[in-house]
Amino acid sequence: MGASAIREILKVVSQPGMISLAGGIPAPESFPLELFRILTDAVLSKYGAAALQYDRTEGFAPLQSVLASRLADRLIPATPDQVLITSGSQGALDALGKVLIAPGDPVAVESPTYLGALQAFNSYEPHYRTIETDDDGVIPESLEEVLTAGAVKLVYLVPTFQNPTGRSLSRERRHAVAEIIRRHDALLVEDDPYSDLRYRGSPLPSIKSLAPDHVVYTSTLSKVLAPGLRIGYVLAPEPISRWLVIAKQGVDLHSSTWSQALAAEYLSGGHLDRHLPRILDFYRPRQEAMLSALAEHFPPGFTWSRPEGGVFVWAQGPEGVDTDVLAHECLRRGVAYVPGRYFYPCPGAGLATMRLNYTMADPETIRRAVRIVAEVMGGAVGAPGPGPRP
Ligand SMILES: Cc1ncc(COP(=O)(O)O)c(C=O)c1O
């Protein structure tokens, strides 16, 4: 139900004149089109027919190798063989669901959490246990409570610039979560698509680096290169890693050899390291425009996250605000956002929340869109029209 409601919103988004704060997709301007023309030639010269051939399920060896060394830079030791390439990190989440979840199995997730993970896991019919969150991510005491109540098959977290909230788990809490997971001998799935998109502040350690034997780490090239390549990767402890290969083999034999060869060439040529600062410079003003417009226009009683990176801001209104109903009014006025309720595993939660994305519009358009949303919200809470605060 949640997914189809969001699809309805995303359908309207393509109408002319609509400003979308709804998606979570990279700006097309961030794709290195000219470079891909050159890389296409380079891949054909270097790998020839092998780039178009069937390949190993585990992944295209040169890509596994360059990803393993990038992981080592993040203090996540991995040999190339341990890095399984998946069709987006979505492919990793589905494979994890397949090998780990049987109907009725308890699975612990943040509330709210990434909707795509719920969709991936739902096919395997888990029973969700929810972990409470605040501005610093999951609350360790809540995780402790969930795990003390009974073992779970896995704990799923997006610790950095989370989808949908943009929040990051604080450094102290990362250590606390790693300790709790180790003590309960639990398995954590750390989904990390956004940590490279940091506009301010210093990098945080992955939980994988703090509890390597208890964490399955997955990431993707979708947000920093191009989602159309469908390149994700997963690093899991044995024997899960072996099971993931078997599960993937039955689904798609392997991810696109061509995409993997292009990605390998891109990464090993140092292009991501050169390109990333440009992406950050491109998104940073968009995020700043959103945060300053929220501060300027949103009515009293609303709060929002102030992430140091990623692609989302999460806003919350006072009790009684129904962002689902108000989304229709905003759509009529040409602005789309996603009501937050769809990201909660339990129905009825998060009615006053909304997810706002800032990658797809320029700063001026973002300011205009936030002002419109603010007017609609202000109307709902009986606040005076938006304008500078005293
Ligand atoms: C938290 C999270 N995980 C996974 C994905 C899936 O990304 P992909 O399958 O493109 O790698 C997304 C995409 O938005 C995401 O936000």
mmCIF file of C-alpha atoms and ligand atoms in Angstrom:
data_model
loop_
_atom_site.group_PDB
_atom_site.id
_atom_site.type_symbol
_atom_site.label_atom_id
_atom_site.label_comp_id
_atom_site.label_asym_id
_atom_site.label_seq_id
_atom_site.Cartn_x
_atom_site.Cartn_y
_atom_site.Cartn_z
ATOM 1 C CA MET A 1 0.000 0.000 0.000
ATOM 2 C CA GLY A 2 2.715 2.448 1.016
ATOM 3 C CA ALA A 3 4.734 1.867 -2.096
ATOM 4 C CA SER A 4 1.771 2.337 -4.399
ATOM 5 C CA ALA A 5 0.774 5.605 -2.696
ATOM 6 C CA ILE A 6 4.292 6.919 -3.264
ATOM 7 C CA ARG A 7 4.199 5.770 -6.876
ATOM 8 C CA GLU A 8 1.014 7.824 -7.334
ATOM 9 C CA ILE A 9 2.851 10.914 -6.075
ATOM 10 C CA LEU A 10 5.890 10.220 -8.243
ATOM 11 C CA LYS A 11 3.606 9.860 -11.297
ATOM 12 C CA VAL A 12 2.237 13.368 -10.766
ATOM 13 C CA VAL A 13 5.763 14.684 -10.301
ATOM 14 C CA SER A 14 6.531 14.349 -14.021
ATOM 15 C CA GLN A 15 3.741 16.796 -14.906
ATOM 16 C CA PRO A 16 5.072 20.028 -16.416
ATOM 17 C CA GLY A 17 5.714 22.789 -13.890
ATOM 18 C CA MET A 18 5.660 20.469 -10.872
ATOM 19 C CA ILE A 19 8.517 20.966 -8.393
ATOM 20 C CA SER A 20 9.574 17.671 -6.894
ATOM 21 C CA LEU A 21 10.842 17.398 -3.359
ATOM 22 C CA ALA A 22 9.507 13.854 -3.459
ATOM 23 C CA GLY A 23 12.111 11.584 -5.049
ATOM 24 C CA GLY A 24 15.451 10.491 -3.757
ATOM 25 C CA ILE A 25 17.195 10.371 -7.071
ATOM 26 C CA PRO A 26 20.471 12.015 -8.104
ATOM 27 C CA ALA A 27 20.408 15.162 -10.253
ATOM 28 C CA PRO A 28 20.945 14.140 -13.898
ATOM 29 C CA GLU A 29 23.495 16.965 -14.157
ATOM 30 C CA SER A 30 25.697 14.958 -11.785
ATOM 31 C CA PHE A 31 26.197 12.116 -14.300
ATOM 32 C CA PRO A 32 29.584 12.240 -16.062
ATOM 33 C CA LEU A 33 28.180 11.770 -19.592
ATOM 34 C CA GLU A 34 31.233 12.794 -21.619
ATOM 35 C CA LEU A 35 33.517 10.687 -19.484
ATOM 36 C CA PHE A 36 31.254 7.675 -20.041
ATOM 37 C CA ARG A 37 31.756 8.050 -23.801
ATOM 38 C CA ILE A 38 35.497 7.792 -23.237
ATOM 39 C CA LEU A 39 35.169 4.963 -20.701
ATOM 40 C CA THR A 40 33.007 2.989 -23.129
ATOM 41 C CA ASP A 41 35.918 2.938 -25.596
ATOM 42 C CA ALA A 42 38.393 2.193 -22.826
ATOM 43 C CA VAL A 43 36.330 -0.780 -21.603
ATOM 44 C CA LEU A 44 36.009 -2.228 -25.108
ATOM 45 C CA SER A 45 39.740 -1.869 -25.720
ATOM 46 C CA LYS A 46 40.726 -3.285 -22.348
ATOM 47 C CA TYR A 47 38.254 -6.138 -21.882
ATOM 48 C CA GLY A 48 36.838 -6.689 -25.380
ATOM 49 C CA ALA A 49 34.158 -9.389 -25.547
ATOM 50 C CA ALA A 50 34.655 -10.266 -21.868
ATOM 51 C CA ALA A 51 32.785 -7.058 -20.987
ATOM 52 C CA LEU A 52 29.715 -8.406 -22.782
ATOM 53 C CA GLN A 53 29.993 -12.021 -21.671
ATOM 54 C CA TYR A 54 28.402 -13.957 -18.795
ATOM 55 C CA ASP A 55 30.554 -13.624 -15.698
ATOM 56 C CA ARG A 56 30.958 -14.989 -12.173
ATOM 57 C CA THR A 57 28.051 -14.452 -9.736
ATOM 58 C CA GLU A 58 30.435 -12.900 -7.192
ATOM 59 C CA GLY A 59 31.244 -10.038 -9.554
ATOM 60 C CA PHE A 60 33.591 -8.695 -12.225
ATOM 61 C CA ALA A 61 37.013 -9.264 -10.661
ATOM 62 C CA PRO A 62 38.514 -5.800 -11.388
ATOM 63 C CA LEU A 63 35.477 -4.151 -9.772
ATOM 64 C CA GLN A 64 35.636 -6.412 -6.710
ATOM 65 C CA SER A 65 39.283 -5.506 -6.394
ATOM 66 C CA VAL A 66 38.894 -1.719 -6.578
ATOM 67 C CA LEU A 67 35.897 -1.795 -4.206
ATOM 68 C CA ALA A 68 37.886 -3.873 -1.692
ATOM 69 C CA SER A 69 40.588 -1.218 -1.614
ATOM 70 C CA ARG A 70 38.010 1.575 -1.223
ATOM 71 C CA LEU A 71 36.494 -0.347 1.711
ATOM 72 C CA ALA A 72 39.955 -0.655 3.275
ATOM 73 C CA ASP A 73 40.199 3.162 3.096
ATOM 74 C CA ARG A 74 37.096 3.221 5.307
ATOM 75 C CA LEU A 75 38.738 0.841 7.760
ATOM 76 C CA ILE A 76 36.614 -2.059 6.530
ATOM 77 C CA PRO A 77 39.101 -4.790 5.680
ATOM 78 C CA ALA A 78 37.948 -6.928 2.752
ATOM 79 C CA THR A 79 39.625 -9.129 0.174
ATOM 80 C CA PRO A 80 38.297 -8.749 -3.383
ATOM 81 C CA ASP A 81 36.679 -12.217 -3.137
ATOM 82 C CA GLN A 82 34.648 -11.134 -0.123
ATOM 83 C CA VAL A 83 32.977 -8.258 -2.002
ATOM 84 C CA LEU A 84 29.813 -9.513 -3.686
ATOM 85 C CA ILE A 85 28.516 -7.255 -6.446
ATOM 86 C CA THR A 86 24.729 -6.942 -6.483
ATOM 87 C CA SER A 87 22.188 -5.276 -8.747
ATOM 88 C CA GLY A 88 22.016 -2.103 -6.685
ATOM 89 C CA SER A 89 22.050 -2.349 -2.910
ATOM 90 C CA GLN A 90 18.372 -3.213 -3.371
ATOM 91 C CA GLY A 91 19.624 -6.516 -4.808
ATOM 92 C CA ALA A 92 21.648 -7.056 -1.629
ATOM 93 C CA LEU A 93 18.613 -6.361 0.589
ATOM 94 C CA ASP A 94 16.461 -8.819 -1.335
ATOM 95 C CA ALA A 95 19.162 -11.508 -1.233
ATOM 96 C CA LEU A 96 19.555 -10.945 2.521
ATOM 97 C CA GLY A 97 15.805 -11.329 2.988
ATOM 98 C CA LYS A 98 15.905 -14.527 0.970
ATOM 99 C CA VAL A 99 18.688 -16.204 2.928
ATOM 100 C CA LEU A 100 17.852 -14.925 6.405
ATOM 101 C CA ILE A 101 14.094 -14.458 6.768
ATOM 102 C CA ALA A 102 11.480 -17.206 7.044
ATOM 103 C CA PRO A 103 7.782 -16.305 7.507
ATOM 104 C CA GLY A 104 7.149 -14.896 10.988
ATOM 105 C CA ASP A 105 10.835 -14.293 11.773
ATOM 106 C CA PRO A 106 11.479 -11.210 13.899
ATOM 107 C CA VAL A 107 13.377 -8.434 12.104
ATOM 108 C CA ALA A 108 14.284 -5.190 13.890
ATOM 109 C CA VAL A 109 14.113 -1.917 11.963
ATOM 110 C CA GLU A 110 14.351 1.763 12.777
ATOM 111 C CA SER A 111 11.087 3.599 12.920
ATOM 112 C CA PRO A 112 10.903 5.285 10.424
ATOM 113 C CA THR A 113 13.053 3.322 7.967
ATOM 114 C CA TYR A 114 13.870 2.960 4.262
ATOM 115 C CA LEU A 115 10.712 1.863 2.495
ATOM 116 C CA GLY A 116 12.627 -0.142 -0.122
ATOM 117 C CA ALA A 117 14.089 -2.331 2.622
ATOM 118 C CA LEU A 118 10.609 -3.043 3.979
ATOM 119 C CA GLN A 119 9.511 -3.909 0.429
ATOM 120 C CA ALA A 120 12.498 -6.220 -0.049
ATOM 121 C CA PHE A 121 11.954 -7.964 3.300
ATOM 122 C CA ASN A 122 8.136 -8.077 3.090
ATOM 123 C CA SER A 123 8.262 -10.792 0.404
ATOM 124 C CA TYR A 124 9.752 -13.092 3.049
ATOM 125 C CA GLU A 125 7.023 -12.227 5.600
ATOM 126 C CA PRO A 126 8.983 -11.075 8.641
ATOM 127 C CA HIS A 127 7.445 -9.816 11.837
ATOM 128 C CA TYR A 128 8.851 -6.322 12.444
ATOM 129 C CA ARG A 129 10.080 -5.082 15.803
ATOM 130 C CA THR A 130 10.660 -1.369 15.815
ATOM 131 C CA ILE A 131 13.580 0.501 17.341
ATOM 132 C CA GLU A 132 12.881 4.054 18.510
ATOM 133 C CA THR A 133 14.896 6.909 17.000
ATOM 134 C CA ASP A 134 15.622 10.557 17.735
ATOM 135 C CA ASP A 135 17.802 13.256 16.144
ATOM 136 C CA ASP A 136 20.934 11.133 16.748
ATOM 137 C CA GLY A 137 19.537 8.018 15.038
ATOM 138 C CA VAL A 138 18.507 4.821 16.808
ATOM 139 C CA ILE A 139 18.299 5.007 20.582
ATOM 140 C CA PRO A 140 20.667 2.330 21.975
ATOM 141 C CA GLU A 141 18.375 1.640 24.979
ATOM 142 C CA SER A 142 15.540 0.861 22.570
ATOM 143 C CA LEU A 143 17.780 -1.516 20.577
ATOM 144 C CA GLU A 144 18.807 -3.165 23.851
ATOM 145 C CA GLU A 145 15.146 -3.580 24.816
ATOM 146 C CA VAL A 146 14.225 -5.122 21.462
ATOM 147 C CA LEU A 147 17.088 -7.617 21.602
ATOM 148 C CA THR A 148 16.456 -8.463 25.264
ATOM 149 C CA ALA A 149 12.813 -9.238 24.449
ATOM 150 C CA GLY A 150 13.990 -11.977 22.096
ATOM 151 C CA ALA A 151 16.514 -12.799 19.379
ATOM 152 C CA VAL A 152 15.897 -11.301 15.937
ATOM 153 C CA LYS A 153 17.071 -12.606 12.573
ATOM 154 C CA LEU A 154 18.597 -9.260 11.710
ATOM 155 C CA VAL A 155 18.693 -5.619 12.708
ATOM 156 C CA TYR A 156 18.459 -3.294 9.701
ATOM 157 C CA LEU A 157 19.910 0.234 10.031
ATOM 158 C CA VAL A 158 20.834 3.117 7.730
ATOM 159 C CA PRO A 159 23.214 4.833 10.172
ATOM 160 C CA THR A 160 24.418 7.712 7.957
ATOM 161 C CA PHE A 161 22.177 10.375 6.376
ATOM 162 C CA GLN A 162 19.291 7.973 6.701
ATOM 163 C CA ASN A 163 16.479 7.612 4.212
ATOM 164 C CA PRO A 164 13.943 9.072 5.042
ATOM 165 C CA THR A 165 15.152 11.356 7.877
ATOM 166 C CA GLY A 166 18.639 12.409 6.745
ATOM 167 C CA ARG A 167 19.758 11.799 10.348
ATOM 168 C CA SER A 168 23.048 10.157 11.319
ATOM 169 C CA LEU A 169 23.773 7.905 14.233
ATOM 170 C CA SER A 170 26.173 9.809 16.505
ATOM 171 C CA ARG A 171 29.731 8.554 17.066
ATOM 172 C CA GLU A 172 28.999 7.546 20.690
ATOM 173 C CA ARG A 173 25.902 5.647 19.651
ATOM 174 C CA ARG A 174 27.813 3.794 16.918
ATOM 175 C CA HIS A 175 30.082 2.399 19.609
ATOM 176 C CA ALA A 176 27.089 1.617 21.831
ATOM 177 C CA VAL A 177 25.225 -0.127 18.991
ATOM 178 C CA ALA A 178 28.328 -2.165 18.065
ATOM 179 C CA GLU A 179 28.716 -3.243 21.699
ATOM 180 C CA ILE A 180 25.042 -4.221 22.035
ATOM 181 C CA ILE A 181 25.083 -6.177 18.782
ATOM 182 C CA ARG A 182 28.245 -8.051 19.847
ATOM 183 C CA ARG A 183 26.919 -8.761 23.349
ATOM 184 C CA HIS A 184 23.650 -10.193 22.004
ATOM 185 C CA ASP A 185 25.522 -12.018 19.233
ATOM 186 C CA ALA A 186 23.056 -10.402 16.822
ATOM 187 C CA LEU A 187 23.411 -9.686 13.109
ATOM 188 C CA LEU A 188 23.238 -6.089 11.895
ATOM 189 C CA VAL A 189 22.675 -5.067 8.287
ATOM 190 C CA GLU A 190 24.317 -1.663 7.758
ATOM 191 C CA ASP A 191 22.954 -0.010 4.610
ATOM 192 C CA ASP A 192 25.269 2.837 3.632
ATOM 193 C CA PRO A 193 24.404 4.518 0.326
ATOM 194 C CA TYR A 194 24.887 8.133 1.417
ATOM 195 C CA SER A 195 28.011 8.500 3.579
ATOM 196 C CA ASP A 196 30.110 9.865 0.664
ATOM 197 C CA LEU A 197 27.629 12.734 0.259
ATOM 198 C CA ARG A 198 28.952 14.724 3.208
ATOM 199 C CA TYR A 199 28.725 18.531 2.901
ATOM 200 C CA ARG A 200 29.957 19.438 6.391
ATOM 201 C CA GLY A 201 31.465 17.865 9.513
ATOM 202 C CA SER A 202 33.777 14.875 9.835
ATOM 203 C CA PRO A 203 33.174 11.305 8.657
ATOM 204 C CA LEU A 204 31.769 8.824 11.166
ATOM 205 C CA PRO A 205 33.059 5.263 11.547
ATOM 206 C CA SER A 206 30.909 2.557 9.965
ATOM 207 C CA ILE A 207 29.453 0.066 12.431
ATOM 208 C CA LYS A 208 31.022 -2.628 10.240
ATOM 209 C CA SER A 209 34.442 -1.269 11.223
ATOM 210 C CA LEU A 210 33.480 -1.526 14.913
ATOM 211 C CA ALA A 211 31.933 -5.015 14.902
ATOM 212 C CA PRO A 212 33.120 -6.709 11.688
ATOM 213 C CA ASP A 213 31.937 -10.236 12.531
ATOM 214 C CA HIS A 214 28.402 -9.125 13.366
ATOM 215 C CA VAL A 215 27.706 -6.735 10.517
ATOM 216 C CA VAL A 216 26.687 -7.188 6.892
ATOM 217 C CA TYR A 217 27.701 -3.981 5.108
ATOM 218 C CA THR A 218 26.079 -2.867 1.877
ATOM 219 C CA SER A 219 26.615 0.201 -0.273
ATOM 220 C CA THR A 220 26.046 1.340 -3.840
ATOM 221 C CA LEU A 221 27.332 3.485 -6.687
ATOM 222 C CA SER A 222 23.783 4.773 -7.301
ATOM 223 C CA LYS A 223 24.102 8.023 -5.375
ATOM 224 C CA VAL A 224 27.659 8.995 -6.330
ATOM 225 C CA LEU A 225 27.874 7.730 -9.907
ATOM 226 C CA ALA A 226 24.667 6.604 -11.638
ATOM 227 C CA PRO A 227 21.750 4.467 -10.406
ATOM 228 C CA GLY A 228 21.097 3.235 -13.951
ATOM 229 C CA LEU A 229 24.260 1.137 -13.757
ATOM 230 C CA ARG A 230 22.594 -0.855 -10.950
ATOM 231 C CA ILE A 231 25.833 -1.519 -9.078
ATOM 232 C CA GLY A 232 25.649 -2.266 -5.380
ATOM 233 C CA TYR A 233 27.918 -4.386 -3.214
ATOM 234 C CA VAL A 234 27.758 -6.329 -0.006
ATOM 235 C CA LEU A 235 30.336 -7.577 2.448
ATOM 236 C CA ALA A 236 29.029 -10.272 4.775
ATOM 237 C CA PRO A 237 30.596 -12.623 7.306
ATOM 238 C CA GLU A 238 30.773 -16.319 6.398
ATOM 239 C CA PRO A 239 28.615 -18.338 5.881
ATOM 240 C CA ILE A 240 26.101 -15.605 4.985
ATOM 241 C CA SER A 241 28.371 -14.425 2.192
ATOM 242 C CA ARG A 242 28.278 -17.892 0.572
ATOM 243 C CA TRP A 243 24.497 -18.111 0.904
ATOM 244 C CA LEU A 244 24.109 -14.680 -0.697
ATOM 245 C CA VAL A 245 26.026 -15.870 -3.759
ATOM 246 C CA ILE A 246 23.761 -18.906 -4.065
ATOM 247 C CA ALA A 247 20.610 -16.772 -3.657
ATOM 248 C CA LYS A 248 21.824 -14.272 -6.251
ATOM 249 C CA GLN A 249 22.755 -17.015 -8.700
ATOM 250 C CA GLY A 250 19.143 -18.182 -8.750
ATOM 251 C CA VAL A 251 17.840 -14.667 -9.409
ATOM 252 C CA ASP A 252 20.044 -13.095 -12.076
ATOM 253 C CA LEU A 253 23.220 -15.245 -12.421
ATOM 254 C CA HIS A 254 25.246 -12.048 -12.003
ATOM 255 C CA SER A 255 24.898 -8.270 -12.259
ATOM 256 C CA SER A 256 25.513 -6.632 -15.650
ATOM 257 C CA THR A 257 29.088 -7.322 -16.742
ATOM 258 C CA TRP A 258 29.057 -4.192 -18.902
ATOM 259 C CA SER A 259 28.019 -1.915 -16.022
ATOM 260 C CA GLN A 260 30.556 -3.533 -13.744
ATOM 261 C CA ALA A 261 33.358 -3.065 -16.277
ATOM 262 C CA LEU A 262 32.451 0.615 -16.725
ATOM 263 C CA ALA A 263 32.314 1.095 -12.955
ATOM 264 C CA ALA A 264 35.663 -0.672 -12.509
ATOM 265 C CA GLU A 265 37.267 1.589 -15.098
ATOM 266 C CA TYR A 266 35.692 4.668 -13.518
ATOM 267 C CA LEU A 267 36.834 3.850 -9.993
ATOM 268 C CA SER A 268 40.301 2.556 -10.837
ATOM 269 C CA GLY A 269 40.968 5.641 -12.981
ATOM 270 C CA GLY A 270 40.437 7.814 -9.869
ATOM 271 C CA HIS A 271 37.424 9.511 -11.467
ATOM 272 C CA LEU A 272 35.135 9.183 -8.438
ATOM 273 C CA ASP A 273 37.654 10.894 -6.186
ATOM 274 C CA ARG A 274 37.877 13.768 -8.673
ATOM 275 C CA HIS A 275 34.128 13.878 -9.368
ATOM 276 C CA LEU A 276 32.835 13.625 -5.795
ATOM 277 C CA PRO A 277 33.877 17.154 -4.700
ATOM 278 C CA ARG A 278 31.976 18.518 -7.713
ATOM 279 C CA ILE A 279 28.832 16.588 -6.718
ATOM 280 C CA LEU A 280 29.144 17.900 -3.169
ATOM 281 C CA ASP A 281 29.545 21.472 -4.427
ATOM 282 C CA PHE A 282 26.462 20.957 -6.565
ATOM 283 C CA TYR A 283 24.212 19.586 -3.776
ATOM 284 C CA ARG A 284 25.462 21.691 -0.849
ATOM 285 C CA PRO A 285 23.758 24.956 -1.941
ATOM 286 C CA ARG A 286 20.552 23.044 -2.619
ATOM 287 C CA GLN A 287 20.564 21.661 0.896
ATOM 288 C CA GLU A 288 21.432 25.057 2.370
ATOM 289 C CA ALA A 289 18.588 26.624 0.377
ATOM 290 C CA MET A 290 16.154 24.099 1.816
ATOM 291 C CA LEU A 291 17.342 24.503 5.408
ATOM 292 C CA SER A 292 17.286 28.292 5.265
ATOM 293 C CA ALA A 293 13.850 28.362 3.578
ATOM 294 C CA LEU A 294 12.481 26.040 6.261
ATOM 295 C CA ALA A 295 13.823 28.351 8.968
ATOM 296 C CA GLU A 296 12.417 31.395 7.213
ATOM 297 C CA HIS A 297 8.971 30.152 6.220
ATOM 298 C CA PHE A 298 7.823 27.104 8.174
ATOM 299 C CA PRO A 299 5.208 27.867 10.820
ATOM 300 C CA PRO A 300 5.894 27.579 14.550
ATOM 301 C CA GLY A 301 5.371 24.076 15.911
ATOM 302 C CA PHE A 302 7.289 22.393 13.069
ATOM 303 C CA THR A 303 10.742 20.878 13.521
ATOM 304 C CA TRP A 304 13.123 19.396 10.964
ATOM 305 C CA SER A 305 16.424 17.553 10.723
ATOM 306 C CA ARG A 306 19.621 19.449 9.826
ATOM 307 C CA PRO A 307 21.770 16.758 8.235
ATOM 308 C CA GLU A 308 25.433 17.262 7.390
ATOM 309 C CA GLY A 309 24.930 15.392 4.122
ATOM 310 C CA GLY A 310 22.779 12.998 2.133
ATOM 311 C CA VAL A 311 19.719 13.940 0.112
ATOM 312 C CA PHE A 312 16.832 14.325 2.581
ATOM 313 C CA VAL A 313 15.456 16.612 5.259
ATOM 314 C CA TRP A 314 12.730 15.275 7.550
ATOM 315 C CA ALA A 315 10.105 17.651 8.879
ATOM 316 C CA GLN A 316 7.525 17.093 11.567
ATOM 317 C CA GLY A 317 4.426 19.113 12.380
ATOM 318 C CA PRO A 318 2.438 19.334 15.593
ATOM 319 C CA GLU A 319 -0.053 16.614 16.483
ATOM 320 C CA GLY A 320 -3.152 16.789 14.336
ATOM 321 C CA VAL A 321 -1.311 17.709 11.138
ATOM 322 C CA ASP A 322 -1.920 15.077 8.455
ATOM 323 C CA THR A 323 0.794 15.493 5.814
ATOM 324 C CA ASP A 324 -0.920 12.924 3.582
ATOM 325 C CA VAL A 325 -4.009 15.116 3.220
ATOM 326 C CA LEU A 326 -1.878 18.266 2.869
ATOM 327 C CA ALA A 327 0.275 16.621 0.169
ATOM 328 C CA HIS A 328 -2.746 16.841 -2.154
ATOM 329 C CA GLU A 329 -3.093 20.573 -1.564
ATOM 330 C CA CYS A 330 0.653 20.984 -2.211
ATOM 331 C CA LEU A 331 0.342 18.945 -5.413
ATOM 332 C CA ARG A 332 -2.474 21.243 -6.561
ATOM 333 C CA ARG A 333 -0.088 24.140 -5.971
ATOM 334 C CA GLY A 334 2.705 22.428 -7.924
ATOM 335 C CA VAL A 335 4.928 20.937 -5.212
ATOM 336 C CA ALA A 336 5.380 17.261 -4.353
ATOM 337 C CA TYR A 337 6.817 15.718 -1.190
ATOM 338 C CA VAL A 338 6.415 12.296 0.386
ATOM 339 C CA PRO A 339 4.241 12.055 3.524
ATOM 340 C CA GLY A 340 6.307 10.425 6.256
ATOM 341 C CA ARG A 341 3.754 7.827 7.345
ATOM 342 C CA TYR A 342 4.827 5.452 4.538
ATOM 343 C CA PHE A 343 8.237 4.956 6.123
ATOM 344 C CA TYR A 344 6.856 3.559 9.371
ATOM 345 C CA PRO A 345 6.540 -0.208 9.649
ATOM 346 C CA CYS A 346 3.482 0.197 11.925
ATOM 347 C CA PRO A 347 0.397 1.783 10.370
ATOM 348 C CA GLY A 348 -0.883 4.966 12.012
ATOM 349 C CA ALA A 349 2.540 6.342 12.997
ATOM 350 C CA GLY A 350 4.232 9.473 11.645
ATOM 351 C CA LEU A 351 1.088 11.206 10.345
ATOM 352 C CA ALA A 352 2.584 14.672 10.912
ATOM 353 C CA THR A 353 5.955 13.902 9.259
ATOM 354 C CA MET A 354 7.229 14.452 5.725
ATOM 355 C CA ARG A 355 10.336 13.698 3.681
ATOM 356 C CA LEU A 356 11.786 16.555 1.650
ATOM 357 C CA ASN A 357 14.432 15.962 -1.022
ATOM 358 C CA TYR A 358 16.660 18.712 -2.409
ATOM 359 C CA THR A 359 18.709 17.087 -5.186
ATOM 360 C CA MET A 360 16.354 17.659 -8.096
ATOM 361 C CA ALA A 361 15.749 21.420 -8.096
ATOM 362 C CA ASP A 362 18.025 24.467 -8.095
ATOM 363 C CA PRO A 363 18.293 26.554 -4.902
ATOM 364 C CA GLU A 364 15.857 29.257 -6.047
ATOM 365 C CA THR A 365 13.209 26.682 -7.011
ATOM 366 C CA ILE A 366 13.721 24.887 -3.701
ATOM 367 C CA ARG A 367 13.118 28.128 -1.793
ATOM 368 C CA ARG A 368 9.917 28.707 -3.775
ATOM 369 C CA ALA A 369 8.739 25.128 -3.172
ATOM 370 C CA VAL A 370 9.422 25.267 0.577
ATOM 371 C CA ARG A 371 7.511 28.535 0.801
ATOM 372 C CA ILE A 372 4.484 26.923 -0.873
ATOM 373 C CA VAL A 373 4.637 23.896 1.452
ATOM 374 C CA ALA A 374 4.987 26.312 4.389
ATOM 375 C CA GLU A 375 1.850 28.189 3.300
ATOM 376 C CA VAL A 376 -0.116 24.945 3.126
ATOM 377 C CA MET A 377 1.190 23.805 6.530
ATOM 378 C CA GLY A 378 0.541 27.251 8.006
ATOM 379 C CA GLY A 379 -3.059 27.089 6.755
ATOM 380 C CA ALA A 380 -3.502 23.724 8.467
ATOM 381 C CA VAL A 381 -2.220 24.885 11.851
ATOM 382 C CA GLY A 382 -3.868 28.306 11.651
ATOM 383 C CA ALA A 383 -0.518 30.104 11.600
ATOM 384 C CA PRO A 384 -0.128 33.537 10.013
ATOM 385 C CA GLY A 385 1.223 33.454 6.437
ATOM 386 C CA PRO A 386 4.902 32.690 5.969
ATOM 387 C CA GLY A 387 7.393 35.471 6.241
ATOM 388 C CA PRO A 388 10.502 36.381 8.152
ATOM 389 C CA ARG A 389 10.273 35.426 11.828
ATOM 390 C CA PRO A 390 10.644 38.168 14.400
HETATM 391 C C1 LIG B 1 18.787 3.513 2.275
HETATM 392 C C2 LIG B 1 18.776 2.997 0.871
HETATM 393 N N1 LIG B 1 19.179 1.746 0.641
HETATM 394 C C3 LIG B 1 19.197 1.243 -0.597
HETATM 395 C C4 LIG B 1 18.784 1.995 -1.681
HETATM 396 C C5 LIG B 1 18.770 1.346 -3.019
HETATM 397 O O1 LIG B 1 19.739 1.849 -3.861
HETATM 398 P P1 LIG B 1 20.245 1.085 -5.135
HETATM 399 O O2 LIG B 1 19.477 -0.179 -5.276
HETATM 400 O O3 LIG B 1 20.027 2.010 -6.278
HETATM 401 O O4 LIG B 1 21.685 0.813 -4.884
HETATM 402 C C6 LIG B 1 18.347 3.310 -1.490
HETATM 403 C C7 LIG B 1 17.868 4.097 -2.622
HETATM 404 O O5 LIG B 1 17.265 5.125 -2.499
HETATM 405 C C8 LIG B 1 18.350 3.821 -0.176
HETATM 406 O O6 LIG B 1 17.944 5.070 0.092
#
